[in-house]
Coordinates of C-alpha atoms and ligand atoms in Angstrom, one line a residue:
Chain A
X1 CA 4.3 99.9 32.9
X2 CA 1.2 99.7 35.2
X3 CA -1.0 99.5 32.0
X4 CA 1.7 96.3 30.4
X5 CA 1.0 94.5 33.7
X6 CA -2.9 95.0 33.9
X7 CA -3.3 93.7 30.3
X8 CA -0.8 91.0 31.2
X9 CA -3.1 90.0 33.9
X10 CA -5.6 89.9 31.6
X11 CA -4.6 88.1 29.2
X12 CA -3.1 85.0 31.5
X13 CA -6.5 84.9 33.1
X14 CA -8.4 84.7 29.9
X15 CA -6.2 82.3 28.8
X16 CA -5.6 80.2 31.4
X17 CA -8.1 78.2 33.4
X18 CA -6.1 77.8 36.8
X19 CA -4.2 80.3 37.8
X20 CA -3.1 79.7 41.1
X21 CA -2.8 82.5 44.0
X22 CA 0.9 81.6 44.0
X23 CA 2.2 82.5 40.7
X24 CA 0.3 86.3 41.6
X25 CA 1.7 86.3 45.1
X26 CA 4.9 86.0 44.3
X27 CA 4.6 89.4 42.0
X28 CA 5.3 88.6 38.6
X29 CA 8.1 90.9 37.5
X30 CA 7.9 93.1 33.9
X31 CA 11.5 93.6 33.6
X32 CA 14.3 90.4 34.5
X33 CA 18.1 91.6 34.2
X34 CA 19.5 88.2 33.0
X35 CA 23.4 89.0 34.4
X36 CA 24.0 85.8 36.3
X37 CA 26.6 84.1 33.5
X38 CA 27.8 87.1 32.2
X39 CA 31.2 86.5 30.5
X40 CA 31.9 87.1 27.1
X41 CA 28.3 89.5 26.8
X42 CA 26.8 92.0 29.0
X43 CA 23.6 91.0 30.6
X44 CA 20.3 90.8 28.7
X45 CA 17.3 93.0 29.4
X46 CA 14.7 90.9 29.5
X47 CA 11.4 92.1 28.5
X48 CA 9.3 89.9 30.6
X49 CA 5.8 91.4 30.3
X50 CA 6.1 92.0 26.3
X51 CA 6.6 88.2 26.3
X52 CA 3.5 87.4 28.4
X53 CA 1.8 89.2 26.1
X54 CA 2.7 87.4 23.1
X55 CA 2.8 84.0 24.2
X56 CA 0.1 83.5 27.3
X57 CA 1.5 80.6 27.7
X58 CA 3.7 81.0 31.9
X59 CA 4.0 77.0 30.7
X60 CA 6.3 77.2 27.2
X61 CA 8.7 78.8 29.3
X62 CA 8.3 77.5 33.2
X63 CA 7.4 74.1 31.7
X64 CA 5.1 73.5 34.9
X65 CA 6.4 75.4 38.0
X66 CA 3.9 78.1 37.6
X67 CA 0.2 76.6 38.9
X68 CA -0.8 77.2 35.5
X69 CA -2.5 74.6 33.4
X70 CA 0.5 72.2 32.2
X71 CA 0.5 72.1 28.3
X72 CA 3.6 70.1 27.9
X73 CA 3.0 66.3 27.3
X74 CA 6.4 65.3 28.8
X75 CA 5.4 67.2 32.2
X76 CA 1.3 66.5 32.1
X77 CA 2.4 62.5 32.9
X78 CA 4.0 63.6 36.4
X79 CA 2.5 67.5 37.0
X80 CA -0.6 67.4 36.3
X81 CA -2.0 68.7 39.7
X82 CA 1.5 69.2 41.4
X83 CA 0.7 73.4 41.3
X84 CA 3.0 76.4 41.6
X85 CA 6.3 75.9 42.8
X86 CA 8.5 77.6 45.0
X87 CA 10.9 78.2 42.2
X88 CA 9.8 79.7 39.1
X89 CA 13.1 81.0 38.1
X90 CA 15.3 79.5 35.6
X91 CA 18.4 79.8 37.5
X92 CA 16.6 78.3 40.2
X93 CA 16.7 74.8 38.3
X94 CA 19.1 74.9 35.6
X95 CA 22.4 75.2 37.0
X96 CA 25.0 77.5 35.7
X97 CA 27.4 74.5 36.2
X98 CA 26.1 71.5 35.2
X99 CA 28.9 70.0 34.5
X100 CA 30.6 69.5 37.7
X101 CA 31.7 66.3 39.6
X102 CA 28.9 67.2 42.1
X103 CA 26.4 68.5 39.5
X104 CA 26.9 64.9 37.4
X105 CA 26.5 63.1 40.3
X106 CA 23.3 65.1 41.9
X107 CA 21.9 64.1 38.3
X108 CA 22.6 60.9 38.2
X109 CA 21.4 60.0 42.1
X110 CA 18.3 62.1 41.6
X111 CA 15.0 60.5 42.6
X112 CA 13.6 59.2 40.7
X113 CA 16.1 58.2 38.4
X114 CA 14.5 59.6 35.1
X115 CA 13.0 62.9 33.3
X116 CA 15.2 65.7 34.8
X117 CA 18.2 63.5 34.0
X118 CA 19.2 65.4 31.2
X119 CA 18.1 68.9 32.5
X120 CA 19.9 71.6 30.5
X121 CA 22.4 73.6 32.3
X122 CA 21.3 77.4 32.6
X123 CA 22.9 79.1 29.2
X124 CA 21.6 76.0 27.4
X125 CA 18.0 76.4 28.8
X126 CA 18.3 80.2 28.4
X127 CA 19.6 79.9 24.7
X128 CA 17.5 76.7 23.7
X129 CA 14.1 78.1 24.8
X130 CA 14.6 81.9 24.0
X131 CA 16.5 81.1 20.6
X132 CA 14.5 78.1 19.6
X133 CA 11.2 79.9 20.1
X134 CA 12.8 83.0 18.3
X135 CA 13.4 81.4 14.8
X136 CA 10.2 80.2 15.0
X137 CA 8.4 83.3 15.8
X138 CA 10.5 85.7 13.5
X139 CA 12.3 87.1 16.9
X140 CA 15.8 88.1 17.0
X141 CA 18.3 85.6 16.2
X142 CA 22.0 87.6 16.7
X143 CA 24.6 86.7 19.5
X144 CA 24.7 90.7 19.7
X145 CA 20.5 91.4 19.0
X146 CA 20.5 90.2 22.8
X147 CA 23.5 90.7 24.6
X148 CA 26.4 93.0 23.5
X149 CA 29.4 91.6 23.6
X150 CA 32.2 92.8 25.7
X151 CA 35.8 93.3 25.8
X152 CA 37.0 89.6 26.7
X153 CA 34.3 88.3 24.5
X154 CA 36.1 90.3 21.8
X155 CA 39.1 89.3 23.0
X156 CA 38.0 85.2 22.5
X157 CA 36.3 85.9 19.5
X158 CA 39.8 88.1 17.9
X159 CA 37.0 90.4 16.8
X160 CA 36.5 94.2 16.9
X161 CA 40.0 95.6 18.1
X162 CA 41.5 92.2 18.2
X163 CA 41.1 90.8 14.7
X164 CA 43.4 89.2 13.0
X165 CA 46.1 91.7 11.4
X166 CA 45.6 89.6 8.1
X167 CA 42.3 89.7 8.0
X168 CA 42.6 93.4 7.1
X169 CA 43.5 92.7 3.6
X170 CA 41.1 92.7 1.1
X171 CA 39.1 89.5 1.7
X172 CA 37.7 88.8 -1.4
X173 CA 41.3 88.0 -2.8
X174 CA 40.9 84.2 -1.6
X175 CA 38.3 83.7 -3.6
Chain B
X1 CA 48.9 58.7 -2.4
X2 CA 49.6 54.6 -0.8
X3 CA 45.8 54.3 0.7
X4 CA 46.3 54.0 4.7
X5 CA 44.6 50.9 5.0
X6 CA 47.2 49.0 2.7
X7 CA 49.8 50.5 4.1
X8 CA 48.9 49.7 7.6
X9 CA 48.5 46.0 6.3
X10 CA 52.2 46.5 4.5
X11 CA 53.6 47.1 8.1
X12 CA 51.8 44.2 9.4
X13 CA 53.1 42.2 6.9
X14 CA 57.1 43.6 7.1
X15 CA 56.7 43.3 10.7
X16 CA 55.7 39.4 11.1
X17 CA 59.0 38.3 11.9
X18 CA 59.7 40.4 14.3
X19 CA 56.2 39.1 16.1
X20 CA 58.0 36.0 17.0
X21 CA 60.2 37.8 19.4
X22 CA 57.4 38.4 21.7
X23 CA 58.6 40.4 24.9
X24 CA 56.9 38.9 28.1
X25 CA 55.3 40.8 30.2
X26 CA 54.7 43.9 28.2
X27 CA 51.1 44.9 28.9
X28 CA 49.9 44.6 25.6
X29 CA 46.8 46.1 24.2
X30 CA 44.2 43.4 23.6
X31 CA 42.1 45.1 20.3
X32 CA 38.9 44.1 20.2
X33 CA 38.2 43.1 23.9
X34 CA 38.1 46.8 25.6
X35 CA 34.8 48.2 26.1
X36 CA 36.3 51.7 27.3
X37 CA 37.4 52.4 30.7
X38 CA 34.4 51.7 33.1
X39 CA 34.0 55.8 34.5
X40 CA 35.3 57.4 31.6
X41 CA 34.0 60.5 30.6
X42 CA 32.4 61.5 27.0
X43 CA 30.6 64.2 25.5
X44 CA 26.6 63.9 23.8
X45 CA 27.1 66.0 20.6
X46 CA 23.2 66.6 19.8
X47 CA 23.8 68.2 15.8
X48 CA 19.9 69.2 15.8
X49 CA 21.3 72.3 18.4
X50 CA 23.8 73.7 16.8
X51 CA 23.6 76.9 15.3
X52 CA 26.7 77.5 13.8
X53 CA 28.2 80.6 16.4
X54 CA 31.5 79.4 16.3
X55 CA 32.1 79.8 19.9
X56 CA 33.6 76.8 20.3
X57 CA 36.3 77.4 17.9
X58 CA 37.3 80.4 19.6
X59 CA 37.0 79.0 23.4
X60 CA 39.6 75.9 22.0
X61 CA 41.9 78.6 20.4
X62 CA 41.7 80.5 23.8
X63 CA 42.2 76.8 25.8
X64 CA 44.8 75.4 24.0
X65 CA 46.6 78.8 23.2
X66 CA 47.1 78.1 19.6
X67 CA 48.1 80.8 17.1
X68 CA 45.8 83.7 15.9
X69 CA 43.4 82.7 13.4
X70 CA 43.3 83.7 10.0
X71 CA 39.8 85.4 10.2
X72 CA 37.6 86.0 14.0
X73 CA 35.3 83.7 14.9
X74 CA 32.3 85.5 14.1
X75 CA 33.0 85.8 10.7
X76 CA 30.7 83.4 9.0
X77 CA 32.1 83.1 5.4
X78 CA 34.3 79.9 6.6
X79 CA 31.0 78.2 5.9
X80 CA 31.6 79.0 2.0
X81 CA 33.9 75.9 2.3
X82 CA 34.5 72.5 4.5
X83 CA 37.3 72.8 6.4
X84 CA 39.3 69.9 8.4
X85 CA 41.0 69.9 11.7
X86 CA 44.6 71.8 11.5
X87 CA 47.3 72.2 13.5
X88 CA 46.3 75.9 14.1
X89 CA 42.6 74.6 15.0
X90 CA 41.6 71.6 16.9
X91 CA 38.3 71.8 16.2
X92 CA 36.0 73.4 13.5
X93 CA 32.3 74.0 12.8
X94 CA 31.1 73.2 9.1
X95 CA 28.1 74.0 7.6
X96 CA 25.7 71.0 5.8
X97 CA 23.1 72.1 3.2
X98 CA 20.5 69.1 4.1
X99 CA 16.5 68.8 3.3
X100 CA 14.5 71.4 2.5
X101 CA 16.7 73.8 2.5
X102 CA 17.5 73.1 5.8
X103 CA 21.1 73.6 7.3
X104 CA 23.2 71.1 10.0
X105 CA 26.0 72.5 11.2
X106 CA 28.8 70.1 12.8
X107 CA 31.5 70.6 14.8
X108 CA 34.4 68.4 14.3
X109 CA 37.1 67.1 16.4
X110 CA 38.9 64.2 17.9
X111 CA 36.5 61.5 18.8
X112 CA 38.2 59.9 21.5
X113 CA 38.2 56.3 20.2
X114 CA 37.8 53.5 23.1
X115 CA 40.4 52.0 21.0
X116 CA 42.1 54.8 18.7
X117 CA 43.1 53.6 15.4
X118 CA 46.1 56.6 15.9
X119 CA 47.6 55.0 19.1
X120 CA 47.6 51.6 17.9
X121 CA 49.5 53.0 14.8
X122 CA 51.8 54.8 16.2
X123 CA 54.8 52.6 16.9
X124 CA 56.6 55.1 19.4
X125 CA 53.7 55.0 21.8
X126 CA 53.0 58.7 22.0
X127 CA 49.4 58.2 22.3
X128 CA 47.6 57.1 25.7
X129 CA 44.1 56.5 26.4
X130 CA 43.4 57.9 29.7
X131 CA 41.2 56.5 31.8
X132 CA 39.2 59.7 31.9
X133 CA 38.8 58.7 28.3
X134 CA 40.6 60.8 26.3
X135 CA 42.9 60.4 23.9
X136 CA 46.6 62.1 24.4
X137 CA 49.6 62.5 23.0
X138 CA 53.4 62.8 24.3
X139 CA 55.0 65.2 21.7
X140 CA 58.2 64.7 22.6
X141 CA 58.6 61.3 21.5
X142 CA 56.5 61.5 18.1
X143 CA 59.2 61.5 15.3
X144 CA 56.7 62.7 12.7
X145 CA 55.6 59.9 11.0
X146 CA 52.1 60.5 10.3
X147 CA 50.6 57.0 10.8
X148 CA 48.0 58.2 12.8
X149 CA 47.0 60.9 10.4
X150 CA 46.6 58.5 8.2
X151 CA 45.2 55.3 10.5
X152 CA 43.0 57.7 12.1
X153 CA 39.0 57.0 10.2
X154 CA 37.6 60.8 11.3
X155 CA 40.5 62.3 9.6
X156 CA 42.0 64.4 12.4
X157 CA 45.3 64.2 13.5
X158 CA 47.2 67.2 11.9
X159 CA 50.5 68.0 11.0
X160 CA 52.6 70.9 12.2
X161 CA 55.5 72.1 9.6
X162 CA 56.2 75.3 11.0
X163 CA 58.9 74.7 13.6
X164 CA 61.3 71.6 13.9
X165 CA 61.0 71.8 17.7
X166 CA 57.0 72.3 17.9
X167 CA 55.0 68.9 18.4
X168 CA 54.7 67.6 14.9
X169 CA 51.1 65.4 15.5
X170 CA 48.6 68.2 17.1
X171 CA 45.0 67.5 17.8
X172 CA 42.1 67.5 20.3
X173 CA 43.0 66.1 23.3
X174 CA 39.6 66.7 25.6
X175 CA 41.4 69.5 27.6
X176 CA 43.1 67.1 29.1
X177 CA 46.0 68.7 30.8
X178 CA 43.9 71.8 31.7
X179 CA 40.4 70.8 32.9
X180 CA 39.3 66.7 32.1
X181 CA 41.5 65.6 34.5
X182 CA 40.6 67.7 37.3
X183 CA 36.9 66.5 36.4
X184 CA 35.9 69.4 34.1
X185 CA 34.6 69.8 30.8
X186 CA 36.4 71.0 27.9
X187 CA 36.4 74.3 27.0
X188 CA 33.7 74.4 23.8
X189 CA 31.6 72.7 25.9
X190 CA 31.4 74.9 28.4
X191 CA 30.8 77.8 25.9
X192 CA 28.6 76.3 23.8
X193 CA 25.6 78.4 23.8
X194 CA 23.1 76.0 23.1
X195 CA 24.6 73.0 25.0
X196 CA 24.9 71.5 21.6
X197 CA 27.6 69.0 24.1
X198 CA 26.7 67.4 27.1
X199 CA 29.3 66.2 29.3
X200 CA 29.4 63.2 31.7
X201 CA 30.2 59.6 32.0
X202 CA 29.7 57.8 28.7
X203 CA 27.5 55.0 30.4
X204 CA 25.1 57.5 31.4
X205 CA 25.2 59.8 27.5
X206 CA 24.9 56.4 26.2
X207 CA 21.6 56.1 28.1
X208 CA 20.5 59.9 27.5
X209 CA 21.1 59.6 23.4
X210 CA 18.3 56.7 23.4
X211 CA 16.0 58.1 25.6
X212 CA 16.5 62.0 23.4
X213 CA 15.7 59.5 20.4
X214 CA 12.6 57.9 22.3
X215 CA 10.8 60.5 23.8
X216 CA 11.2 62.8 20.2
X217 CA 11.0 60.0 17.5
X218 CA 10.0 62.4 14.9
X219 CA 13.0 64.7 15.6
X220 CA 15.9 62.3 15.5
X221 CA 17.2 59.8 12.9
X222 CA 17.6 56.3 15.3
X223 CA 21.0 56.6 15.8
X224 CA 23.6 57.2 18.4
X225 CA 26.8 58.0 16.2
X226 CA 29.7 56.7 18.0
X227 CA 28.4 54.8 19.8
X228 CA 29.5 51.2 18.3
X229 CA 31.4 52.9 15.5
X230 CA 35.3 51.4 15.4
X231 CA 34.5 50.3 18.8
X232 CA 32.7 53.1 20.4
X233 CA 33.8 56.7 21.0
X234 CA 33.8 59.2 23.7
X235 CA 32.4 61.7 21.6
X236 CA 28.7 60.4 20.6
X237 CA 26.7 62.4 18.2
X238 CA 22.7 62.7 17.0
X239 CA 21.1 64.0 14.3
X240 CA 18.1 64.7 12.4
X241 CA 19.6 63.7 8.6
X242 CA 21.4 60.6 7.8
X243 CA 24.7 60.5 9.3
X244 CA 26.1 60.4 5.3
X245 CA 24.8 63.8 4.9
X246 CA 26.6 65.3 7.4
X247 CA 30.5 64.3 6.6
X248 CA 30.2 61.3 8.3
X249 CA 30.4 57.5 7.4
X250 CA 27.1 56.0 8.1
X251 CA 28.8 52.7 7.4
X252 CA 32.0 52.8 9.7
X253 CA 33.2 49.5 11.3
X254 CA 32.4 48.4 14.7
X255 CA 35.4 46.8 15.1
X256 CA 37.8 49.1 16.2
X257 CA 39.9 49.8 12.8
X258 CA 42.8 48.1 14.3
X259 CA 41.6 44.8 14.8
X260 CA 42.0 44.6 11.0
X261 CA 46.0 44.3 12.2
X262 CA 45.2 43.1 15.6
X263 CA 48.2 40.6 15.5
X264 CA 50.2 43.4 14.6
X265 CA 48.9 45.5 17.6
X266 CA 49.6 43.6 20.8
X267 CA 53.3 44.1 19.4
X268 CA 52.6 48.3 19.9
X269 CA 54.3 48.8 23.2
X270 CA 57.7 46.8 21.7
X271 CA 58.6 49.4 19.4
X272 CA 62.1 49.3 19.3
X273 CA 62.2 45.1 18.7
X274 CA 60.2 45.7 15.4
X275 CA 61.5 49.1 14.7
X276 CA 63.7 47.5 11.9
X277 CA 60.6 46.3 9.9
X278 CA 58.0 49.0 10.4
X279 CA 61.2 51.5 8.8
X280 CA 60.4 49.9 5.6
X281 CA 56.6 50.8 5.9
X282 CA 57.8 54.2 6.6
X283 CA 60.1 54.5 4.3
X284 CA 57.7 54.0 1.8
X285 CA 55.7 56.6 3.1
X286 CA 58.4 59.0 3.5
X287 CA 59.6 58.6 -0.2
X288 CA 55.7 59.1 -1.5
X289 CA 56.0 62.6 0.6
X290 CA 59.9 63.7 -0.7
X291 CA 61.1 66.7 0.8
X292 CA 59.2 66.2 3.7
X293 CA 60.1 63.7 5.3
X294 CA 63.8 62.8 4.3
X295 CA 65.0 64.2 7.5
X296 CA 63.2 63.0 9.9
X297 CA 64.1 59.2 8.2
X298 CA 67.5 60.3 9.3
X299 CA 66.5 61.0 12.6
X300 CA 64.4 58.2 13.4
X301 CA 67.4 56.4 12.2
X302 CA 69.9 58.0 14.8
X303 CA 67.5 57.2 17.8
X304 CA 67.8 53.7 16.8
Ligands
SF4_401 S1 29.5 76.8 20.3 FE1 27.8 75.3 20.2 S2 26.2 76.2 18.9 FE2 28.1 77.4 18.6 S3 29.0 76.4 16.8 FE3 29.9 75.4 18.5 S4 28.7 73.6 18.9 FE4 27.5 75.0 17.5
SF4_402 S1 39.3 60.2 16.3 FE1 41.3 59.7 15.3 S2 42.8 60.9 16.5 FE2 40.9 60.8 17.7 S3 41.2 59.0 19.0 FE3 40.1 58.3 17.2 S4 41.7 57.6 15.8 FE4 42.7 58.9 17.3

């Protein structure tokens, strides 16, 4: 583990130019439990350092809340220089209810009134980042390759113990 | 099969006379002229996102408590063939063979017409547009005529045979009863994944559609689906492949359908005045459907 982090280091300072103090102060973590929308799936073990390795990139996730050099033309035009944020966490952005009266209304009075506007909610940033830059990469693609899924997602899905008494016959018999 | 569009024009025509007894004072619905209430609610469909889980089957199943499906909704081989919206399943994902042998897959269900072609065909009023902006019905009137199913241009109102005392019409109605009203978001949207849907006010998806086009030209096809089509819908989509490739009519109307029988229309809420005339266009419906539909003749006759 001590060896994953050193090469990690490594490899975001070879690749990086600025790497502010900030992103190391905070103490980059190896391993992320993602568990904060569980429902339907248990919570995702999230290999953090294994994916630092492979991309060196902080920005193709964190866009450009790390202090690392912004890559991403959409952020360059405003974050060029703006450095490591506070918040470097997805959840910290991306709410898990973005579709709230309140969270529709914080988006539409935000200042200014443009870019974050359509900011994904969490499980859409979590899924569109993770599973978009999976099927490009040759990564995992399964619901289940992640997160197993539990009882009630099961239960929702009429999978596993719950499917469909019918379904038991012979499928191939309609056509 | 009588093509809907003629019949709808047949009903116009049988139902002239009874125009002339206009009833003051009835608000009547002025086709053409509604641009959608001013804070409803919609939903950004964005096709290039979807990946086909089915999740949002299964979370309308779970919503709207319909019956056990035939298969679960992981199972993937409903993709073998393109399915429609059913009385058993309000919505359903369908799989496109585009490009390159690239895949689209589209979910499909009610679109929440500013002006639905299904309310301003149904001549008992069981439809409403709420002003949250979806589209509802009252089952207890409907007498199981199917002039919605057939007025409707997506193709989605369903029929229910199974019981005589079940709704007859069943379809999407934008969780209405259990979430839209209190401000929520319907249940596949909320599953979804990949936020394939974005909920909020349709002014401001309106806005968000062009600028996803703008700022990724390369990834979208310059369209906002739904967006004018038979006078807008709540339910706007994007794409990366024509519109045509993906089960849907590229060149749909923006008039709303019904302005084709917009005389006939401002009539809608004075059912029972015209009631004598519209029986013939039903009647001629019922009798291309026999078996079917001979009872309920009789007892659209006995409300009379
Ligand atoms: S839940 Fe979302 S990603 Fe899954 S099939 Fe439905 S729309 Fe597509
Ligand atoms: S899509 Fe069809 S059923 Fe839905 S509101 Fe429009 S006309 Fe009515």
């Amino acid at each position: 583990m001590h060896a994953v982090k050193r090469q990690m280091i490594m490899a975001i300072t070879g690749a990086l130019f600025l790497v502010s103090s900030t992103c190391f102060g905070a103490g980059i973590p190896d391993k992320v439990t993602i568990d904060s929308i569980q429902k339907y799936y248990s919570a995702v073990d999230f290999n953090h350092a294994a994916h630092i390795n492979t991309l060196k990139d902080c920005g193709l996730c964190h866009h450009h809340t790390t202090g690392a050099q912004v890559n991403d033309p959409n952020c360059v035009r405003c974050h060029k220089n703006s450095g490591a944020q506070a918040v470097v966490s997805c959840k910290g952005c991306h709410a898990a209810e973005p579709f709230t009266p309140e969270a529709l209304k914080r988006q539409r009075d935000q200042v200014p009134p443009i870019y974050h506007m359509d900011k994904v909610g969490l499980k859409g940033a979590y899924h569109l980042g993770c599973l978009g830059c999976h099927k490009k990469m040759g990564g995992p693609t399964g619901c289940q390759d992640c997160h197993k899924r539990n009882v009630s997602g099961d239960a929702i899905f009429h999978s596993n113990t719950y499917t469909p008494k019918s379904t038991n016959e012979p499928k191939q018999s309609h056509h | 099969m009588i093509d809907r569009r003629d019949f709808l024009k047949g009903c116009v025509a049988c139902s002239v006379t009874a125009a002339s007894i206009s009833v003051a004072g009835k608000n009547a619905f002025a086709a053409g002229s509604f641009e959608g209430y001013p804070d409803a609610m919609g939903v950004l469909v964005d096709l290039t996102r979807c990946v086909g889980c089915r999740s949002c089957e299964a979370a309308c199943n779970n919503e709207q408590k319909l019956p056990e499906p035939d298969l679960p909704f992981d199972d993937q081989s409903v993709f073998m063939e393109q399915r429609r919206t059913t009385p058993k399943a309000y919505t359903v994902v369908n799989k496109y063979e585009v490009a390159d042998k690239n895949t689209l897959f589209r979910k499909m269900q009610c679109n929440h017409c500013n002006e639905p072609a299904c309310l301003t065909s149904c001549f008992v009023n069981a439809y409403t547009k709420t002003k949250e902006g979806a589209v509802i019905y009252n089952s207890k009137v409907c007498v199981g005529c199917r002039n919605c199913m057939i007025a409707c241009p997506f193709n989605i109102p369903a029929y229910s045979y199974s019981s005589p005392t079940n709704p007859l019409v069943k379809k999407c109605i934008f969780c209405y009863d259990t979430r839209l009203k209190n401000g929520r978001p319907p249940a596949c949207v909320e599953i979804c994944p990949q936020q394939v849907m974005t909920f909020g006010h349709r002014s401001d998806l309106i806005e968000m559609g062009h600028e996803r086009i703008k700022s990724n030209p390369a990834k979208y096809v310059n369209k906002l689906y739904g967006e004018k089509e038979v006078g807008g819908t709540s339910w706007m989509y994007l794409s990366s492949v024509d519109f045509d490739k993906i089960g849907l009519d590229n060149h749909m109307q923006n008039e709303p359908i019904i302005s084709n029988v917009k005389d006939f229309l401002g009539m809608v809420p004075m059912v029972l005045s015209i009631w004598p005339a519209l029986f013939t266009g039903i009647h001629l419906l019922a009798t291309k459907n026999k078996g079917e539909h001979g009872d309920h003749d009789h007892k659209e006759g006995d409300q009379q």
